[in-house]
Amino acid sequence: MADRDGVIWYDGKLVPWREANTHVLTHSLHYGMGVFEGVRAYKTPDGTAIFRLQAHTDRLFDSAHIMGMKIPFTKDEINEATRAAVRENNLDSAYIRPLAFYGSEGMGIRADNLKVHVVIAAWHWGAYMGEEALETGIKIRTSSFTRHHVNISMTRAKASGHYINSMLALQEAVSAGADEALLLDPEGYVAEGSGENIFIVKDGVIYTPEVTACLNGITRNTVLTLAREQGVEIVEKRITRDEVYIADEAFFTGTAAEVTPIRELDGRQIGAGRRGPVTEKLQKAYFDLVTGQTQAHAEWRTLVK
Ligand code: PMP
């Protein structure tokens, strides 16, 4: 990742990609206190557009606020910097990674003398689980690792350290031959994937866990909006893993994962074992929206030029 051409926005300046470095005593590297976003830009008929930029910037600032980090830039400056990171790398579609982290001014966990740095990098990144997964669906496994408790980690924050739990779960799932993990909350109810929100469909109704142990996903919100517009009934409630086993359809949502069908959980086929009709319709509506094939929700697409 480090050895490539291009530029990275770093504390207000565009610096050459290979020179966007930080010291080994960077505080966030040691304790995981950093906040970040995953954003995507898509090619649209009007030019390259960042999808739901304001929502991502708002969540970045909310995450920082929760963690007590003060981002030394305004939201408008971060929005402009995000546009610049895509534009100045000449990307027509991109995955964008804003990150705010503590510098190397001190090492104590008191963290009272630290500078907050912000970087925004953008590069081309295709389908997170491969193009095929978007069509055929993925196999997932219930994780032995519990998702965060609301009073241990702050689940509304998209914080770097939270992803230790995600990585443990994903490593375990992959080593067991699955594509992704399903994490349960501390009470045993379905929470989310290692980097995705989960939905199931049963008898034409869409169910998804309430936002407690899971991240308040922006794609989750987009898909709920699309489902409402399609007239599909939505219920946000606690879901058990066996409800997923007997669902007609299941899918993950996320900026990286987009709308990825799930065809199997713990060796049990879900529904027909492939992308179901409700999932397919929502997935198509999602891709039409992000790529500007529809005029709907034009305010969600920010052109980079
Ligand atoms: N849950 C977790 C743990 C995630 O990392 C992500 C990706 N940011 C999501 C859910 C989906 O969130 P979004 O749709 O905002 O990308």
Tab-separated table of C-alpha atoms and ligand atoms in Angstrom:
chain	number	residue	atom	x	y	z
A	1	MET	CA	0.000	0.000	0.000
A	2	ALA	CA	2.805	2.427	0.831
A	3	ASP	CA	4.834	2.082	-2.347
A	4	ARG	CA	2.805	3.725	-5.067
A	5	ASP	CA	2.448	6.963	-6.972
A	6	GLY	CA	-0.113	9.563	-6.014
A	7	VAL	CA	-0.779	11.939	-3.163
A	8	ILE	CA	-2.280	11.711	0.299
A	9	TRP	CA	-3.914	14.610	2.114
A	10	TYR	CA	-1.976	14.937	5.375
A	11	ASP	CA	-2.805	17.655	7.919
A	12	GLY	CA	-3.890	20.126	5.287
A	13	LYS	CA	-1.333	19.399	2.570
A	14	LEU	CA	-1.197	16.983	-0.347
A	15	VAL	CA	2.024	15.028	0.093
A	16	PRO	CA	3.594	12.400	-2.201
A	17	TRP	CA	2.162	8.954	-1.352
A	18	ARG	CA	5.558	7.454	-0.388
A	19	GLU	CA	6.298	10.363	1.954
A	20	ALA	CA	3.044	10.198	3.919
A	21	ASN	CA	4.821	8.671	6.943
A	22	THR	CA	4.614	8.884	10.702
A	23	HIS	CA	6.975	8.020	13.597
A	24	VAL	CA	7.093	4.527	15.173
A	25	LEU	CA	6.182	6.109	18.512
A	26	THR	CA	2.879	7.355	17.119
A	27	HIS	CA	0.512	7.022	20.066
A	28	SER	CA	-2.402	5.541	18.086
A	29	LEU	CA	-0.173	2.775	16.769
A	30	HIS	CA	0.393	1.600	20.351
A	31	TYR	CA	-3.081	1.861	21.878
A	32	GLY	CA	-5.480	1.904	18.919
A	33	MET	CA	-7.156	5.216	19.737
A	34	GLY	CA	-7.933	6.604	16.328
A	35	VAL	CA	-11.128	7.194	14.376
A	36	PHE	CA	-11.680	6.619	10.717
A	37	GLU	CA	-14.099	6.320	7.851
A	38	GLY	CA	-14.474	4.165	4.783
A	39	VAL	CA	-16.027	6.122	1.943
A	40	ARG	CA	-16.552	5.307	-1.732
A	41	ALA	CA	-16.636	7.401	-4.878
A	42	TYR	CA	-18.249	6.067	-8.041
A	43	LYS	CA	-18.151	6.994	-11.694
A	44	THR	CA	-21.455	8.670	-12.599
A	45	PRO	CA	-22.727	10.244	-15.855
A	46	ASP	CA	-21.868	13.683	-14.391
A	47	GLY	CA	-18.348	12.713	-13.306
A	48	THR	CA	-16.876	10.998	-10.270
A	49	ALA	CA	-19.052	11.455	-7.200
A	50	ILE	CA	-18.456	10.653	-3.538
A	51	PHE	CA	-21.416	8.840	-2.034
A	52	ARG	CA	-22.886	10.320	1.164
A	53	LEU	CA	-19.785	12.370	1.912
A	54	GLN	CA	-21.515	14.551	4.506
A	55	ALA	CA	-22.815	11.528	6.427
A	56	HIS	CA	-19.299	10.043	6.548
A	57	THR	CA	-17.745	13.334	7.657
A	58	ASP	CA	-20.427	13.742	10.313
A	59	ARG	CA	-19.766	10.220	11.597
A	60	LEU	CA	-16.001	10.871	11.665
A	61	PHE	CA	-16.584	13.916	13.872
A	62	ASP	CA	-19.082	12.013	16.039
A	63	SER	CA	-16.539	9.201	16.490
A	64	ALA	CA	-13.875	11.749	17.498
A	65	HIS	CA	-16.276	13.453	19.894
A	66	ILE	CA	-17.120	10.133	21.559
A	67	MET	CA	-13.408	9.397	21.953
A	68	GLY	CA	-12.638	12.883	23.253
A	69	MET	CA	-10.392	13.671	20.270
A	70	LYS	CA	-10.516	17.150	18.831
A	71	ILE	CA	-10.145	17.183	15.052
A	72	PRO	CA	-8.231	20.361	14.167
A	73	PHE	CA	-10.198	20.943	10.950
A	74	THR	CA	-13.762	21.911	10.157
A	75	LYS	CA	-16.208	19.518	8.516
A	76	ASP	CA	-16.106	21.664	5.369
A	77	GLU	CA	-12.319	21.392	5.266
A	78	ILE	CA	-12.539	17.602	5.585
A	79	ASN	CA	-15.189	17.445	2.831
A	80	GLU	CA	-12.976	19.511	0.518
A	81	ALA	CA	-9.922	17.429	1.408
A	82	THR	CA	-11.841	14.225	0.628
A	83	ARG	CA	-12.764	15.582	-2.802
A	84	ALA	CA	-9.148	16.595	-3.377
A	85	ALA	CA	-7.827	13.145	-2.405
A	86	VAL	CA	-9.919	11.554	-5.180
A	87	ARG	CA	-9.463	14.316	-7.754
A	88	GLU	CA	-5.690	14.753	-7.342
A	89	ASN	CA	-5.125	11.017	-7.783
A	90	ASN	CA	-7.147	11.073	-11.019
A	91	LEU	CA	-9.444	8.318	-9.777
A	92	ASP	CA	-12.747	7.758	-11.521
A	93	SER	CA	-13.888	5.456	-8.729
A	94	ALA	CA	-12.273	5.099	-5.332
A	95	TYR	CA	-12.253	3.804	-1.808
A	96	ILE	CA	-11.406	6.673	0.515
A	97	ARG	CA	-9.900	6.374	3.986
A	98	PRO	CA	-9.976	9.400	6.294
A	99	LEU	CA	-8.199	8.706	9.616
A	100	ALA	CA	-7.657	10.897	12.673
A	101	PHE	CA	-4.939	9.719	15.056
A	102	TYR	CA	-2.739	10.862	17.926
A	103	GLY	CA	0.875	11.814	17.191
A	104	SER	CA	4.115	10.873	18.906
A	105	GLU	CA	4.322	13.711	21.436
A	106	GLY	CA	3.999	11.363	24.405
A	107	MET	CA	3.354	7.747	25.344
A	108	GLY	CA	1.251	7.770	28.506
A	109	ILE	CA	-2.343	6.634	28.249
A	110	ARG	CA	-3.347	9.919	29.862
A	111	ALA	CA	-3.029	11.265	26.306
A	112	ASP	CA	-3.281	14.891	27.379
A	113	ASN	CA	-0.363	16.312	25.398
A	114	LEU	CA	-1.033	14.798	22.011
A	115	LYS	CA	-1.613	16.357	18.658
A	116	VAL	CA	-4.459	15.024	16.492
A	117	HIS	CA	-3.391	14.364	12.908
A	118	VAL	CA	-5.696	13.733	9.970
A	119	VAL	CA	-4.912	11.873	6.766
A	120	ILE	CA	-7.148	11.109	3.792
A	121	ALA	CA	-6.020	8.534	1.243
A	122	ALA	CA	-7.902	7.353	-1.851
A	123	TRP	CA	-7.207	4.467	-4.191
A	124	HIS	CA	-9.014	2.131	-6.515
A	125	TRP	CA	-10.646	-0.819	-4.707
A	126	GLY	CA	-13.171	-3.038	-6.499
A	127	ALA	CA	-15.806	-5.280	-4.904
A	128	TYR	CA	-14.700	-6.010	-1.300
A	129	MET	CA	-15.448	-9.737	-1.507
A	130	GLY	CA	-15.012	-10.060	-5.261
A	131	GLU	CA	-17.482	-9.442	-8.109
A	132	GLU	CA	-18.754	-13.022	-7.909
A	133	ALA	CA	-19.813	-12.651	-4.265
A	134	LEU	CA	-22.211	-9.859	-5.253
A	135	GLU	CA	-24.049	-12.351	-7.434
A	136	THR	CA	-23.697	-15.723	-5.786
A	137	GLY	CA	-23.510	-14.686	-2.134
A	138	ILE	CA	-21.089	-15.640	0.614
A	139	LYS	CA	-20.726	-18.256	3.339
A	140	ILE	CA	-20.499	-16.955	6.890
A	141	ARG	CA	-19.922	-18.454	10.333
A	142	THR	CA	-21.036	-17.408	13.772
A	143	SER	CA	-17.994	-16.126	15.607
A	144	SER	CA	-16.731	-17.346	18.943
A	145	PHE	CA	-15.741	-13.702	19.538
A	146	THR	CA	-18.533	-11.545	20.974
A	147	ARG	CA	-19.166	-8.100	19.471
A	148	HIS	CA	-18.583	-5.065	21.661
A	149	HIS	CA	-20.634	-4.366	24.732
A	150	VAL	CA	-22.008	-0.805	24.612
A	151	ASN	CA	-20.255	0.078	27.835
A	152	ILE	CA	-16.880	-1.475	27.044
A	153	SER	CA	-16.316	-0.035	23.598
A	154	MET	CA	-18.310	2.870	22.281
A	155	THR	CA	-20.160	1.176	19.460
A	156	ARG	CA	-21.373	4.425	17.840
A	157	ALA	CA	-17.751	5.309	17.122
A	158	LYS	CA	-15.879	3.919	14.158
A	159	ALA	CA	-12.652	3.602	16.110
A	160	SER	CA	-9.439	1.873	15.046
A	161	GLY	CA	-9.145	-0.281	18.182
A	162	HIS	CA	-12.598	-1.765	17.664
A	163	TYR	CA	-11.240	-3.606	14.672
A	164	ILE	CA	-9.087	-5.935	16.782
A	165	ASN	CA	-12.351	-7.718	17.549
A	166	SER	CA	-13.318	-7.653	13.851
A	167	MET	CA	-9.968	-9.071	12.780
A	168	LEU	CA	-10.062	-11.909	15.320
A	169	ALA	CA	-13.537	-12.833	14.118
A	170	LEU	CA	-12.647	-12.652	10.434
A	171	GLN	CA	-9.437	-14.658	10.863
A	172	GLU	CA	-11.395	-17.363	12.676
A	173	ALA	CA	-14.130	-17.437	10.010
A	174	VAL	CA	-11.671	-17.597	7.122
A	175	SER	CA	-9.604	-20.341	8.754
A	176	ALA	CA	-12.833	-22.344	9.119
A	177	GLY	CA	-13.455	-22.001	5.365
A	178	ALA	CA	-16.043	-19.186	5.481
A	179	ASP	CA	-15.911	-15.810	3.764
A	180	GLU	CA	-16.986	-13.653	6.691
A	181	ALA	CA	-17.929	-13.813	10.368
A	182	LEU	CA	-21.248	-13.151	12.045
A	183	LEU	CA	-20.691	-11.598	15.447
A	184	LEU	CA	-23.261	-11.838	18.237
A	185	ASP	CA	-23.756	-9.176	20.871
A	186	PRO	CA	-22.923	-9.852	24.545
A	187	GLU	CA	-26.448	-11.220	25.087
A	188	GLY	CA	-26.154	-13.620	22.176
A	189	TYR	CA	-28.228	-11.768	19.587
A	190	VAL	CA	-27.048	-11.092	16.045
A	191	ALA	CA	-24.976	-7.900	15.838
A	192	GLU	CA	-23.091	-7.576	12.538
A	193	GLY	CA	-20.257	-8.840	10.352
A	194	SER	CA	-16.625	-7.848	10.903
A	195	GLY	CA	-17.221	-4.801	8.696
A	196	GLU	CA	-20.866	-4.964	7.638
A	197	ASN	CA	-24.414	-4.624	8.943
A	198	ILE	CA	-26.723	-7.608	8.477
A	199	PHE	CA	-30.273	-7.900	7.147
A	200	ILE	CA	-32.580	-10.889	6.788
A	201	VAL	CA	-35.781	-11.259	4.760
A	202	LYS	CA	-38.657	-13.463	5.943
A	203	ASP	CA	-42.086	-13.630	4.277
A	204	GLY	CA	-41.401	-10.383	2.424
A	205	VAL	CA	-40.440	-8.396	5.562
A	206	ILE	CA	-36.913	-7.050	6.083
A	207	TYR	CA	-35.394	-7.404	9.554
A	208	THR	CA	-32.187	-5.854	10.837
A	209	PRO	CA	-30.773	-5.475	14.354
A	210	GLU	CA	-31.307	-2.159	16.092
A	211	VAL	CA	-28.203	0.001	16.292
A	212	THR	CA	-26.839	-0.979	19.693
A	213	ALA	CA	-23.946	-3.422	19.439
A	214	CYS	CA	-23.490	-2.751	15.725
A	215	LEU	CA	-22.147	0.278	13.906
A	216	ASN	CA	-24.713	2.793	12.690
A	217	GLY	CA	-23.938	1.967	9.079
A	218	ILE	CA	-24.468	4.544	6.376
A	219	THR	CA	-25.178	1.827	3.819
A	220	ARG	CA	-27.660	0.340	6.307
A	221	ASN	CA	-29.417	3.698	6.354
A	222	THR	CA	-29.323	3.985	2.556
A	223	VAL	CA	-30.725	0.474	2.093
A	224	LEU	CA	-33.480	1.095	4.652
A	225	THR	CA	-34.402	4.259	2.727
A	226	LEU	CA	-34.500	2.321	-0.560
A	227	ALA	CA	-36.569	-0.482	0.986
A	228	ARG	CA	-39.064	2.052	2.341
A	229	GLU	CA	-39.297	3.638	-1.109
A	230	GLN	CA	-39.963	0.188	-2.600
A	231	GLY	CA	-42.792	-0.258	-0.109
A	232	VAL	CA	-41.110	-3.152	1.699
A	233	GLU	CA	-41.964	-3.539	5.375
A	234	ILE	CA	-38.969	-3.059	7.690
A	235	VAL	CA	-38.588	-4.199	11.286
A	236	GLU	CA	-35.599	-3.231	13.419
A	237	LYS	CA	-35.383	-5.751	16.241
A	238	ARG	CA	-33.260	-8.296	18.052
A	239	ILE	CA	-32.479	-11.245	15.800
A	240	THR	CA	-31.285	-14.692	16.858
A	241	ARG	CA	-28.864	-16.781	14.855
A	242	ASP	CA	-31.498	-19.452	14.224
A	243	GLU	CA	-33.750	-16.778	12.704
A	244	VAL	CA	-30.971	-16.281	10.186
A	245	TYR	CA	-30.836	-20.062	9.535
A	246	ILE	CA	-34.537	-20.075	8.576
A	247	ALA	CA	-34.627	-16.719	6.760
A	248	ASP	CA	-35.664	-16.622	3.099
A	249	GLU	CA	-32.749	-14.295	2.296
A	250	ALA	CA	-29.898	-12.578	4.093
A	251	PHE	CA	-27.420	-9.915	3.075
A	252	PHE	CA	-24.669	-7.680	4.403
A	253	THR	CA	-24.349	-3.945	3.791
A	254	GLY	CA	-21.316	-1.701	4.065
A	255	THR	CA	-19.472	0.954	2.135
A	256	ALA	CA	-16.803	-1.585	1.178
A	257	ALA	CA	-19.099	-4.640	0.960
A	258	GLU	CA	-21.944	-2.664	-0.711
A	259	VAL	CA	-24.911	-5.091	-0.765
A	260	THR	CA	-23.507	-8.632	-0.506
A	261	PRO	CA	-25.907	-11.601	-0.385
A	262	ILE	CA	-25.324	-14.292	2.253
A	263	ARG	CA	-26.076	-17.826	1.120
A	264	GLU	CA	-25.013	-19.892	4.129
A	265	LEU	CA	-24.556	-19.506	7.891
A	266	ASP	CA	-22.830	-22.223	9.964
A	267	GLY	CA	-23.208	-24.775	7.172
A	268	ARG	CA	-26.964	-24.165	6.872
A	269	GLN	CA	-28.204	-22.957	3.513
A	270	ILE	CA	-30.244	-19.755	3.736
A	271	GLY	CA	-33.379	-19.819	1.585
A	272	ALA	CA	-32.551	-21.008	-1.927
A	273	GLY	CA	-28.822	-20.667	-1.218
A	274	ARG	CA	-28.304	-17.779	-3.610
A	275	ARG	CA	-29.111	-14.100	-3.998
A	276	GLY	CA	-32.822	-13.739	-3.314
A	277	PRO	CA	-35.271	-11.447	-5.158
A	278	VAL	CA	-35.588	-8.830	-2.393
A	279	THR	CA	-31.804	-8.642	-2.056
A	280	GLU	CA	-31.350	-8.409	-5.821
A	281	LYS	CA	-33.838	-5.552	-6.152
A	282	LEU	CA	-32.231	-3.593	-3.316
A	283	GLN	CA	-28.736	-4.289	-4.612
A	284	LYS	CA	-29.686	-2.989	-8.054
A	285	ALA	CA	-31.323	0.098	-6.548
A	286	TYR	CA	-28.169	0.686	-4.471
A	287	PHE	CA	-25.821	0.469	-7.462
A	288	ASP	CA	-28.145	2.673	-9.547
A	289	LEU	CA	-28.076	5.239	-6.764
A	290	VAL	CA	-24.324	5.328	-6.134
A	291	THR	CA	-23.499	5.405	-9.839
A	292	GLY	CA	-26.051	8.136	-10.562
A	293	GLN	CA	-28.240	6.011	-12.856
A	294	THR	CA	-31.195	7.656	-11.151
A	295	GLN	CA	-31.826	11.311	-10.325
A	296	ALA	CA	-33.132	10.279	-6.895
A	297	HIS	CA	-31.197	11.481	-3.842
A	298	ALA	CA	-28.869	13.621	-5.957
A	299	GLU	CA	-27.817	15.345	-2.709
A	300	TRP	CA	-26.070	12.121	-1.692
A	301	ARG	CA	-23.584	12.385	-4.577
A	302	THR	CA	-20.814	14.991	-4.295
A	303	LEU	CA	-18.862	15.533	-7.490
A	304	VAL	CA	-15.103	15.649	-6.966
A	305	LYS	CA	-14.576	18.283	-9.684
B	1	PMP	N1	-20.182	-2.524	10.809
B	1	PMP	C1	-18.856	-2.428	10.892
B	1	PMP	C2	-18.150	-3.067	12.021
B	1	PMP	C3	-18.135	-1.737	9.903
B	1	PMP	O1	-16.801	-1.643	9.969
B	1	PMP	C4	-18.818	-1.169	8.814
B	1	PMP	C5	-18.057	-0.458	7.740
B	1	PMP	N2	-17.850	0.893	8.053
B	1	PMP	C6	-20.218	-1.291	8.778
B	1	PMP	C7	-20.870	-1.975	9.796
B	1	PMP	C8	-21.007	-0.670	7.667
B	1	PMP	O2	-20.968	0.727	7.781
B	1	PMP	P1	-21.086	1.667	6.503
B	1	PMP	O3	-22.274	1.215	5.759
B	1	PMP	O4	-21.235	3.029	7.081
B	1	PMP	O5	-19.839	1.499	5.725
